[in-house]
């Protein structure tokens, strides 16, 4: 049975309240069910529409749930995607603003920047690879508007794939210089190694994840475009990143990417 538009609107309103009030809310699967992917993306699209109406700018996408380790952590069995907005990129900030986050966790991954659209024709492996202008190391700061990260697939999709903020590294490499599936990743929090993995942990190859996204985004009527950033998915388990945490990760030839989280949450308006 298709989910009623009223349920989609109610789910969007619940997640929007979490963002506005700074307090996580109950899961939305009571409204959407646990497997209705189209309904969950309808919620995501409604929240995106509202952000665009308020002046936000889309700069790319994120792919979630590509690592078996992360899938096990969250109890799901397939990828999802969300939208990246310009104000989510905190690469140039001295500190990650903890006050903008509710329940942050960090994961290390490869980000691709596209030099061509992936909108028309066959989106086979060679076409997708050729569309990549360069890659950089990235930290995705995932977050959830759902209390205690009590999420299933529809919860995270509706919640913009549990997106938060992101940080990009400085070293840019074309795909003629390295193979994404062959990289190794080590991530440290406050000097202690807390996560490790490899490019092959991301759907077997981060480029496979990019191809999946290209096809899926087009199927929902909003294909990938030149200039967009794609966070391709975690290379290992995500870890909590409370205020004051310092994270850095090394991702093979892409080098190091780091983030320092501000020490305290600022008080939100009631």
PDB file of C-alpha atoms in Angstrom:
ATOM      1  CA  UNK A   1       0.000   0.000   0.000  1.00  0.00           C
ATOM      2  CA  UNK A   2       1.337   3.410  -0.964  1.00  0.00           C
ATOM      3  CA  UNK A   3       1.982   5.831   1.858  1.00  0.00           C
ATOM      4  CA  UNK A   4      -0.512   8.692   1.919  1.00  0.00           C
ATOM      5  CA  UNK A   5       0.731  12.209   1.143  1.00  0.00           C
ATOM      6  CA  UNK A   6      -0.405  13.188   4.627  1.00  0.00           C
ATOM      7  CA  UNK A   7       2.091  10.715   6.147  1.00  0.00           C
ATOM      8  CA  UNK A   8       4.892  12.168   4.024  1.00  0.00           C
ATOM      9  CA  UNK A   9       3.967  15.674   5.176  1.00  0.00           C
ATOM     10  CA  UNK A  10       3.834  14.564   8.824  1.00  0.00           C
ATOM     11  CA  UNK A  11       7.236  12.877   8.590  1.00  0.00           C
ATOM     12  CA  UNK A  12       8.755  15.990   7.016  1.00  0.00           C
ATOM     13  CA  UNK A  13       7.254  18.174   9.738  1.00  0.00           C
ATOM     14  CA  UNK A  14       8.646  15.931  12.481  1.00  0.00           C
ATOM     15  CA  UNK A  15      12.187  16.021  11.097  1.00  0.00           C
ATOM     16  CA  UNK A  16      11.960  19.750  10.448  1.00  0.00           C
ATOM     17  CA  UNK A  17      10.972  20.293  14.085  1.00  0.00           C
ATOM     18  CA  UNK A  18      14.100  18.441  15.210  1.00  0.00           C
ATOM     19  CA  UNK A  19      16.268  20.789  13.161  1.00  0.00           C
ATOM     20  CA  UNK A  20      14.504  23.945  14.299  1.00  0.00           C
ATOM     21  CA  UNK A  21      14.269  23.015  17.978  1.00  0.00           C
ATOM     22  CA  UNK A  22      17.654  21.328  18.306  1.00  0.00           C
ATOM     23  CA  UNK A  23      16.168  18.164  19.774  1.00  0.00           C
ATOM     24  CA  UNK A  24      16.066  14.698  18.185  1.00  0.00           C
ATOM     25  CA  UNK A  25      12.638  13.233  17.549  1.00  0.00           C
ATOM     26  CA  UNK A  26      11.038   9.815  17.288  1.00  0.00           C
ATOM     27  CA  UNK A  27      11.688   7.753  14.143  1.00  0.00           C
ATOM     28  CA  UNK A  28       9.404   8.395  11.175  1.00  0.00           C
ATOM     29  CA  UNK A  29       8.982   4.748  10.212  1.00  0.00           C
ATOM     30  CA  UNK A  30       5.722   4.700  12.178  1.00  0.00           C
ATOM     31  CA  UNK A  31       4.417   6.981   9.418  1.00  0.00           C
ATOM     32  CA  UNK A  32       6.280   5.550   6.416  1.00  0.00           C
ATOM     33  CA  UNK A  33       6.833   1.903   7.250  1.00  0.00           C
ATOM     34  CA  UNK A  34      10.307   0.364   7.204  1.00  0.00           C
ATOM     35  CA  UNK A  35      10.645  -0.497   3.495  1.00  0.00           C
ATOM     36  CA  UNK A  36       8.821   2.171   1.458  1.00  0.00           C
ATOM     37  CA  UNK A  37      11.870   3.764  -0.129  1.00  0.00           C
ATOM     38  CA  UNK A  38       9.874   5.986  -2.485  1.00  0.00           C
ATOM     39  CA  UNK A  39       7.922   7.474   0.418  1.00  0.00           C
ATOM     40  CA  UNK A  40      11.174   8.121   2.304  1.00  0.00           C
ATOM     41  CA  UNK A  41      12.691   9.918  -0.681  1.00  0.00           C
ATOM     42  CA  UNK A  42       9.475  11.909  -1.025  1.00  0.00           C
ATOM     43  CA  UNK A  43      10.071  13.194   2.512  1.00  0.00           C
ATOM     44  CA  UNK A  44      13.686  14.004   1.658  1.00  0.00           C
ATOM     45  CA  UNK A  45      12.570  15.858  -1.466  1.00  0.00           C
ATOM     46  CA  UNK A  46      10.033  17.877   0.498  1.00  0.00           C
ATOM     47  CA  UNK A  47      12.680  18.914   3.020  1.00  0.00           C
ATOM     48  CA  UNK A  48      15.038  19.774   0.152  1.00  0.00           C
ATOM     49  CA  UNK A  49      12.339  21.860  -1.504  1.00  0.00           C
ATOM     50  CA  UNK A  50      11.872  23.831   1.703  1.00  0.00           C
ATOM     51  CA  UNK A  51      15.604  24.456   2.071  1.00  0.00           C
ATOM     52  CA  UNK A  52      15.868  25.632  -1.535  1.00  0.00           C
ATOM     53  CA  UNK A  53      12.918  27.971  -1.012  1.00  0.00           C
ATOM     54  CA  UNK A  54      14.800  29.440   1.950  1.00  0.00           C
ATOM     55  CA  UNK A  55      17.838  30.151  -0.235  1.00  0.00           C
ATOM     56  CA  UNK A  56      19.999  27.039   0.163  1.00  0.00           C
ATOM     57  CA  UNK A  57      22.201  25.925  -2.746  1.00  0.00           C
ATOM     58  CA  UNK A  58      22.747  22.289  -3.728  1.00  0.00           C
ATOM     59  CA  UNK A  59      26.426  21.440  -4.330  1.00  0.00           C
ATOM     60  CA  UNK A  60      26.319  17.663  -4.586  1.00  0.00           C
ATOM     61  CA  UNK A  61      25.238  14.407  -2.991  1.00  0.00           C
ATOM     62  CA  UNK A  62      26.316  11.979  -0.331  1.00  0.00           C
ATOM     63  CA  UNK A  63      26.058   8.223  -0.519  1.00  0.00           C
ATOM     64  CA  UNK A  64      25.344   6.421   2.697  1.00  0.00           C
ATOM     65  CA  UNK A  65      25.376   2.852   3.931  1.00  0.00           C
ATOM     66  CA  UNK A  66      27.987   1.591   1.464  1.00  0.00           C
ATOM     67  CA  UNK A  67      30.200  -0.095   4.044  1.00  0.00           C
ATOM     68  CA  UNK A  68      29.115  -3.490   5.418  1.00  0.00           C
ATOM     69  CA  UNK A  69      30.440  -2.349   8.808  1.00  0.00           C
ATOM     70  CA  UNK A  70      28.220   0.747   8.782  1.00  0.00           C
ATOM     71  CA  UNK A  71      25.269  -1.267   7.506  1.00  0.00           C
ATOM     72  CA  UNK A  72      25.693  -3.621  10.470  1.00  0.00           C
ATOM     73  CA  UNK A  73      25.915  -0.654  12.829  1.00  0.00           C
ATOM     74  CA  UNK A  74      22.599   0.743  11.583  1.00  0.00           C
ATOM     75  CA  UNK A  75      20.743  -2.466  10.777  1.00  0.00           C
ATOM     76  CA  UNK A  76      20.214  -1.782   7.058  1.00  0.00           C
ATOM     77  CA  UNK A  77      21.222  -3.661   3.935  1.00  0.00           C
ATOM     78  CA  UNK A  78      21.478  -1.232   1.014  1.00  0.00           C
ATOM     79  CA  UNK A  79      22.880   2.220   0.156  1.00  0.00           C
ATOM     80  CA  UNK A  80      20.994   5.458   0.211  1.00  0.00           C
ATOM     81  CA  UNK A  81      21.755   9.033  -0.803  1.00  0.00           C
ATOM     82  CA  UNK A  82      21.188  12.557   0.400  1.00  0.00           C
ATOM     83  CA  UNK A  83      21.706  16.112  -0.784  1.00  0.00           C
ATOM     84  CA  UNK A  84      24.744  18.266   0.000  1.00  0.00           C
ATOM     85  CA  UNK A  85      24.089  21.978   0.470  1.00  0.00           C
ATOM     86  CA  UNK A  86      26.743  24.668   0.272  1.00  0.00           C
ATOM     87  CA  UNK A  87      26.534  25.497   3.974  1.00  0.00           C
ATOM     88  CA  UNK A  88      27.390  21.903   4.896  1.00  0.00           C
ATOM     89  CA  UNK A  89      30.977  22.336   3.664  1.00  0.00           C
ATOM     90  CA  UNK A  90      33.026  23.460   6.673  1.00  0.00           C
ATOM     91  CA  UNK A  91      36.428  22.764   5.119  1.00  0.00           C
ATOM     92  CA  UNK A  92      37.501  26.387   5.492  1.00  0.00           C
ATOM     93  CA  UNK A  93      36.364  26.715   9.106  1.00  0.00           C
ATOM     94  CA  UNK A  94      38.895  26.646  11.949  1.00  0.00           C
ATOM     95  CA  UNK A  95      36.526  24.383  13.878  1.00  0.00           C
ATOM     96  CA  UNK A  96      33.522  22.249  13.092  1.00  0.00           C
ATOM     97  CA  UNK A  97      30.593  24.124  14.701  1.00  0.00           C
ATOM     98  CA  UNK A  98      29.270  21.589  17.201  1.00  0.00           C
ATOM     99  CA  UNK A  99      26.251  23.795  17.851  1.00  0.00           C
ATOM    100  CA  UNK A 100      24.935  22.915  14.395  1.00  0.00           C
ATOM    101  CA  UNK A 101      24.861  19.211  15.230  1.00  0.00           C
ATOM    102  CA  UNK A 102      22.727  16.961  17.398  1.00  0.00           C
ATOM    103  CA  UNK A 103      24.359  13.509  17.560  1.00  0.00           C
ATOM    104  CA  UNK A 104      27.460  13.772  15.370  1.00  0.00           C
ATOM    105  CA  UNK A 105      29.648  10.929  14.215  1.00  0.00           C
ATOM    106  CA  UNK A 106      32.593  11.015  11.804  1.00  0.00           C
ATOM    107  CA  UNK A 107      33.525   8.740   8.943  1.00  0.00           C
ATOM    108  CA  UNK A 108      36.350   8.900   6.417  1.00  0.00           C
ATOM    109  CA  UNK A 109      35.751   8.538   2.710  1.00  0.00           C
ATOM    110  CA  UNK A 110      36.699   9.572  -0.797  1.00  0.00           C
ATOM    111  CA  UNK A 111      34.969  12.575  -2.339  1.00  0.00           C
ATOM    112  CA  UNK A 112      34.665  12.844  -6.113  1.00  0.00           C
ATOM    113  CA  UNK A 113      34.233  16.163  -7.917  1.00  0.00           C
ATOM    114  CA  UNK A 114      32.555  15.796 -11.292  1.00  0.00           C
ATOM    115  CA  UNK A 115      33.800  17.396 -14.467  1.00  0.00           C
ATOM    116  CA  UNK A 116      30.835  16.247 -16.563  1.00  0.00           C
ATOM    117  CA  UNK A 117      27.118  15.689 -16.156  1.00  0.00           C
ATOM    118  CA  UNK A 118      25.881  12.158 -15.549  1.00  0.00           C
ATOM    119  CA  UNK A 119      22.424  12.740 -16.917  1.00  0.00           C
ATOM    120  CA  UNK A 120      21.928  11.103 -20.315  1.00  0.00           C
ATOM    121  CA  UNK A 121      22.688   7.809 -22.001  1.00  0.00           C
ATOM    122  CA  UNK A 122      24.182   4.691 -20.512  1.00  0.00           C
ATOM    123  CA  UNK A 123      25.844   5.215 -17.149  1.00  0.00           C
ATOM    124  CA  UNK A 124      28.317   2.362 -17.398  1.00  0.00           C
ATOM    125  CA  UNK A 125      31.579   2.148 -15.462  1.00  0.00           C
ATOM    126  CA  UNK A 126      33.789   3.794 -18.098  1.00  0.00           C
ATOM    127  CA  UNK A 127      31.386   6.723 -18.508  1.00  0.00           C
ATOM    128  CA  UNK A 128      31.161   7.314 -14.770  1.00  0.00           C
ATOM    129  CA  UNK A 129      34.928   7.119 -14.320  1.00  0.00           C
ATOM    130  CA  UNK A 130      35.501   9.605 -17.141  1.00  0.00           C
ATOM    131  CA  UNK A 131      33.119  12.086 -15.531  1.00  0.00           C
ATOM    132  CA  UNK A 132      35.306  12.422 -12.417  1.00  0.00           C
ATOM    133  CA  UNK A 133      37.536  15.511 -12.551  1.00  0.00           C
ATOM    134  CA  UNK A 134      39.408  14.693  -9.343  1.00  0.00           C
ATOM    135  CA  UNK A 135      39.122  13.050  -5.934  1.00  0.00           C
ATOM    136  CA  UNK A 136      39.997  14.273  -2.435  1.00  0.00           C
ATOM    137  CA  UNK A 137      40.058  12.797   1.060  1.00  0.00           C
ATOM    138  CA  UNK A 138      36.972  13.689   3.054  1.00  0.00           C
ATOM    139  CA  UNK A 139      35.465  13.503   6.508  1.00  0.00           C
ATOM    140  CA  UNK A 140      31.725  13.254   6.552  1.00  0.00           C
ATOM    141  CA  UNK A 141      30.158  14.368   9.812  1.00  0.00           C
ATOM    142  CA  UNK A 142      26.985  12.381   9.861  1.00  0.00           C
ATOM    143  CA  UNK A 143      24.129  13.335  12.136  1.00  0.00           C
ATOM    144  CA  UNK A 144      20.628  12.153  12.873  1.00  0.00           C
ATOM    145  CA  UNK A 145      17.511  14.036  13.754  1.00  0.00           C
ATOM    146  CA  UNK A 146      16.162  10.712  15.083  1.00  0.00           C
ATOM    147  CA  UNK A 147      16.720  10.191  18.806  1.00  0.00           C
ATOM    148  CA  UNK A 148      19.485   7.757  19.811  1.00  0.00           C
ATOM    149  CA  UNK A 149      20.233   6.915  16.165  1.00  0.00           C
ATOM    150  CA  UNK A 150      17.256   4.542  16.322  1.00  0.00           C
ATOM    151  CA  UNK A 151      16.990   4.334  12.547  1.00  0.00           C
ATOM    152  CA  UNK A 152      15.962   1.946   9.825  1.00  0.00           C
ATOM    153  CA  UNK A 153      16.233   2.504   6.099  1.00  0.00           C
ATOM    154  CA  UNK A 154      13.232   4.807   5.704  1.00  0.00           C
ATOM    155  CA  UNK A 155      14.247   6.885   8.715  1.00  0.00           C
ATOM    156  CA  UNK A 156      17.707   7.679   7.366  1.00  0.00           C
ATOM    157  CA  UNK A 157      16.572   8.289   3.781  1.00  0.00           C
ATOM    158  CA  UNK A 158      13.860  10.691   4.918  1.00  0.00           C
ATOM    159  CA  UNK A 159      16.424  12.446   7.136  1.00  0.00           C
ATOM    160  CA  UNK A 160      18.577  13.337   4.107  1.00  0.00           C
ATOM    161  CA  UNK A 161      20.622  10.156   4.578  1.00  0.00           C
ATOM    162  CA  UNK A 162      21.558  11.232   8.112  1.00  0.00           C
ATOM    163  CA  UNK A 163      23.617  14.097   6.751  1.00  0.00           C
ATOM    164  CA  UNK A 164      25.356  16.777   8.777  1.00  0.00           C
ATOM    165  CA  UNK A 165      28.491  18.559   7.588  1.00  0.00           C
ATOM    166  CA  UNK A 166      31.658  17.643   5.705  1.00  0.00           C
ATOM    167  CA  UNK A 167      35.335  18.519   5.394  1.00  0.00           C
ATOM    168  CA  UNK A 168      37.423  18.086   2.237  1.00  0.00           C
ATOM    169  CA  UNK A 169      41.180  17.577   2.131  1.00  0.00           C
ATOM    170  CA  UNK A 170      43.554  19.706   0.098  1.00  0.00           C
ATOM    171  CA  UNK A 171      45.232  17.130  -2.169  1.00  0.00           C
ATOM    172  CA  UNK A 172      43.427  16.663  -5.483  1.00  0.00           C
ATOM    173  CA  UNK A 173      44.173  13.594  -7.585  1.00  0.00           C
ATOM    174  CA  UNK A 174      42.779  12.488 -10.921  1.00  0.00           C
ATOM    175  CA  UNK A 175      41.841   8.858 -11.416  1.00  0.00           C
ATOM    176  CA  UNK A 176      44.912   8.355 -13.589  1.00  0.00           C
ATOM    177  CA  UNK A 177      46.991   8.747 -10.395  1.00  0.00           C
ATOM    178  CA  UNK A 178      45.355   6.134  -8.142  1.00  0.00           C
ATOM    179  CA  UNK A 179      42.649   3.470  -7.884  1.00  0.00           C
ATOM    180  CA  UNK A 180      39.960   4.292  -5.320  1.00  0.00           C
ATOM    181  CA  UNK A 181      39.290   0.637  -4.507  1.00  0.00           C
ATOM    182  CA  UNK A 182      42.936   0.114  -3.514  1.00  0.00           C
ATOM    183  CA  UNK A 183      43.306   2.881  -0.921  1.00  0.00           C
ATOM    184  CA  UNK A 184      43.685   2.173   2.777  1.00  0.00           C
ATOM    185  CA  UNK A 185      42.148   4.366   5.469  1.00  0.00           C
ATOM    186  CA  UNK A 186      43.038   4.965   9.093  1.00  0.00           C
ATOM    187  CA  UNK A 187      41.101   7.407  11.231  1.00  0.00           C
ATOM    188  CA  UNK A 188      42.143   8.762  14.626  1.00  0.00           C
ATOM    189  CA  UNK A 189      40.187  10.566  17.337  1.00  0.00           C
ATOM    190  CA  UNK A 190      42.241  12.557  19.846  1.00  0.00           C
ATOM    191  CA  UNK A 191      45.361  10.695  18.770  1.00  0.00           C
ATOM    192  CA  UNK A 192      43.941   7.172  19.075  1.00  0.00           C
ATOM    193  CA  UNK A 193      43.141   5.025  16.055  1.00  0.00           C
ATOM    194  CA  UNK A 194      39.397   4.408  16.073  1.00  0.00           C
ATOM    195  CA  UNK A 195      38.578   3.179  12.567  1.00  0.00           C
ATOM    196  CA  UNK A 196      40.286   1.599   9.605  1.00  0.00           C
ATOM    197  CA  UNK A 197      39.238   0.263   6.258  1.00  0.00           C
ATOM    198  CA  UNK A 198      39.860   0.226   2.534  1.00  0.00           C
ATOM    199  CA  UNK A 199      38.403   1.456  -0.711  1.00  0.00           C
ATOM    200  CA  UNK A 200      37.035  -2.002  -1.378  1.00  0.00           C
ATOM    201  CA  UNK A 201      34.789  -1.647   1.705  1.00  0.00           C
ATOM    202  CA  UNK A 202      32.685   0.896  -0.214  1.00  0.00           C
ATOM    203  CA  UNK A 203      30.487  -1.349  -2.390  1.00  0.00           C
ATOM    204  CA  UNK A 204      33.667  -3.062  -3.574  1.00  0.00           C
ATOM    205  CA  UNK A 205      34.898   0.178  -5.158  1.00  0.00           C
ATOM    206  CA  UNK A 206      33.910   3.812  -4.472  1.00  0.00           C
ATOM    207  CA  UNK A 207      33.383   4.168  -8.223  1.00  0.00           C
ATOM    208  CA  UNK A 208      30.710   1.470  -8.011  1.00  0.00           C
ATOM    209  CA  UNK A 209      29.006   3.629  -5.403  1.00  0.00           C
ATOM    210  CA  UNK A 210      29.245   6.654  -7.702  1.00  0.00           C
ATOM    211  CA  UNK A 211      27.728   4.675 -10.583  1.00  0.00           C
ATOM    212  CA  UNK A 212      24.893   3.496  -8.315  1.00  0.00           C
ATOM    213  CA  UNK A 213      24.234   7.088  -7.303  1.00  0.00           C
ATOM    214  CA  UNK A 214      24.310   8.352 -10.883  1.00  0.00           C
ATOM    215  CA  UNK A 215      21.651   5.852 -11.938  1.00  0.00           C
ATOM    216  CA  UNK A 216      19.523   6.269  -8.815  1.00  0.00           C
ATOM    217  CA  UNK A 217      19.617  10.076  -8.769  1.00  0.00           C
ATOM    218  CA  UNK A 218      18.596  10.145 -12.437  1.00  0.00           C
ATOM    219  CA  UNK A 219      15.729   7.742 -11.717  1.00  0.00           C
ATOM    220  CA  UNK A 220      14.406  10.283  -9.196  1.00  0.00           C
ATOM    221  CA  UNK A 221      14.580  13.063 -11.779  1.00  0.00           C
ATOM    222  CA  UNK A 222      17.596  14.962 -10.440  1.00  0.00           C
ATOM    223  CA  UNK A 223      20.781  13.682 -12.127  1.00  0.00           C
ATOM    224  CA  UNK A 224      24.334  14.489 -11.114  1.00  0.00           C
ATOM    225  CA  UNK A 225      25.874  17.580 -12.697  1.00  0.00           C
ATOM    226  CA  UNK A 226      29.356  18.848 -13.498  1.00  0.00           C
ATOM    227  CA  UNK A 227      30.943  20.644 -10.563  1.00  0.00           C
ATOM    228  CA  UNK A 228      29.062  18.697  -7.936  1.00  0.00           C
ATOM    229  CA  UNK A 229      30.773  16.990  -5.004  1.00  0.00           C
ATOM    230  CA  UNK A 230      29.930  13.372  -4.253  1.00  0.00           C
ATOM    231  CA  UNK A 231      30.817  11.875  -0.887  1.00  0.00           C
ATOM    232  CA  UNK A 232      31.094   8.271  -1.973  1.00  0.00           C
ATOM    233  CA  UNK A 233      30.623   6.443   1.318  1.00  0.00           C
ATOM    234  CA  UNK A 234      32.452   5.327   4.437  1.00  0.00           C
ATOM    235  CA  UNK A 235      35.602   3.235   4.173  1.00  0.00           C
ATOM    236  CA  UNK A 236      35.218   1.955   7.739  1.00  0.00           C
ATOM    237  CA  UNK A 237      33.054   2.279  10.840  1.00  0.00           C
ATOM    238  CA  UNK A 238      31.873   5.693  11.922  1.00  0.00           C
ATOM    239  CA  UNK A 239      32.741   6.969  15.400  1.00  0.00           C
ATOM    240  CA  UNK A 240      31.143   9.488  17.795  1.00  0.00           C
ATOM    241  CA  UNK A 241      32.447  13.058  17.517  1.00  0.00           C
ATOM    242  CA  UNK A 242      31.247  15.023  20.545  1.00  0.00           C
ATOM    243  CA  UNK A 243      32.351  18.621  21.203  1.00  0.00           C
ATOM    244  CA  UNK A 244      36.094  18.964  21.610  1.00  0.00           C
ATOM    245  CA  UNK A 245      36.987  15.885  19.548  1.00  0.00           C
ATOM    246  CA  UNK A 246      39.857  16.115  17.091  1.00  0.00           C
ATOM    247  CA  UNK A 247      39.613  13.784  14.123  1.00  0.00           C
ATOM    248  CA  UNK A 248      42.131  13.105  11.403  1.00  0.00           C
ATOM    249  CA  UNK A 249      42.243  10.431   8.744  1.00  0.00           C
ATOM    250  CA  UNK A 250      44.819   9.253   6.240  1.00  0.00           C
ATOM    251  CA  UNK A 251      43.427   7.926   2.966  1.00  0.00           C
ATOM    252  CA  UNK A 252      46.205   6.459   0.838  1.00  0.00           C
ATOM    253  CA  UNK A 253      47.666   8.796  -1.766  1.00  0.00           C
ATOM    254  CA  UNK A 254      44.932  11.358  -1.101  1.00  0.00           C
ATOM    255  CA  UNK A 255      46.704  12.219   2.143  1.00  0.00           C
ATOM    256  CA  UNK A 256      45.265  13.564   5.370  1.00  0.00           C
ATOM    257  CA  UNK A 257      42.010  15.314   6.206  1.00  0.00           C
ATOM    258  CA  UNK A 258      41.335  16.687   9.687  1.00  0.00           C
ATOM    259  CA  UNK A 259      38.612  18.341  11.737  1.00  0.00           C
ATOM    260  CA  UNK A 260      38.527  19.881  15.221  1.00  0.00           C
ATOM    261  CA  UNK A 261      35.080  20.064  16.793  1.00  0.00           C
ATOM    262  CA  UNK A 262      34.315  23.169  18.817  1.00  0.00           C
ATOM    263  CA  UNK A 263      34.467  22.629  22.542  1.00  0.00           C
ATOM    264  CA  UNK A 264      30.911  23.376  23.528  1.00  0.00           C
ATOM    265  CA  UNK A 265      27.437  23.485  22.086  1.00  0.00           C
ATOM    266  CA  UNK A 266      26.111  27.001  22.010  1.00  0.00           C
ATOM    267  CA  UNK A 267      22.726  27.472  23.605  1.00  0.00           C
ATOM    268  CA  UNK A 268      19.971  27.362  21.047  1.00  0.00           C
ATOM    269  CA  UNK A 269      17.029  29.692  21.157  1.00  0.00           C
ATOM    270  CA  UNK A 270      14.034  28.138  22.839  1.00  0.00           C
TER     271      UNK A 270
END
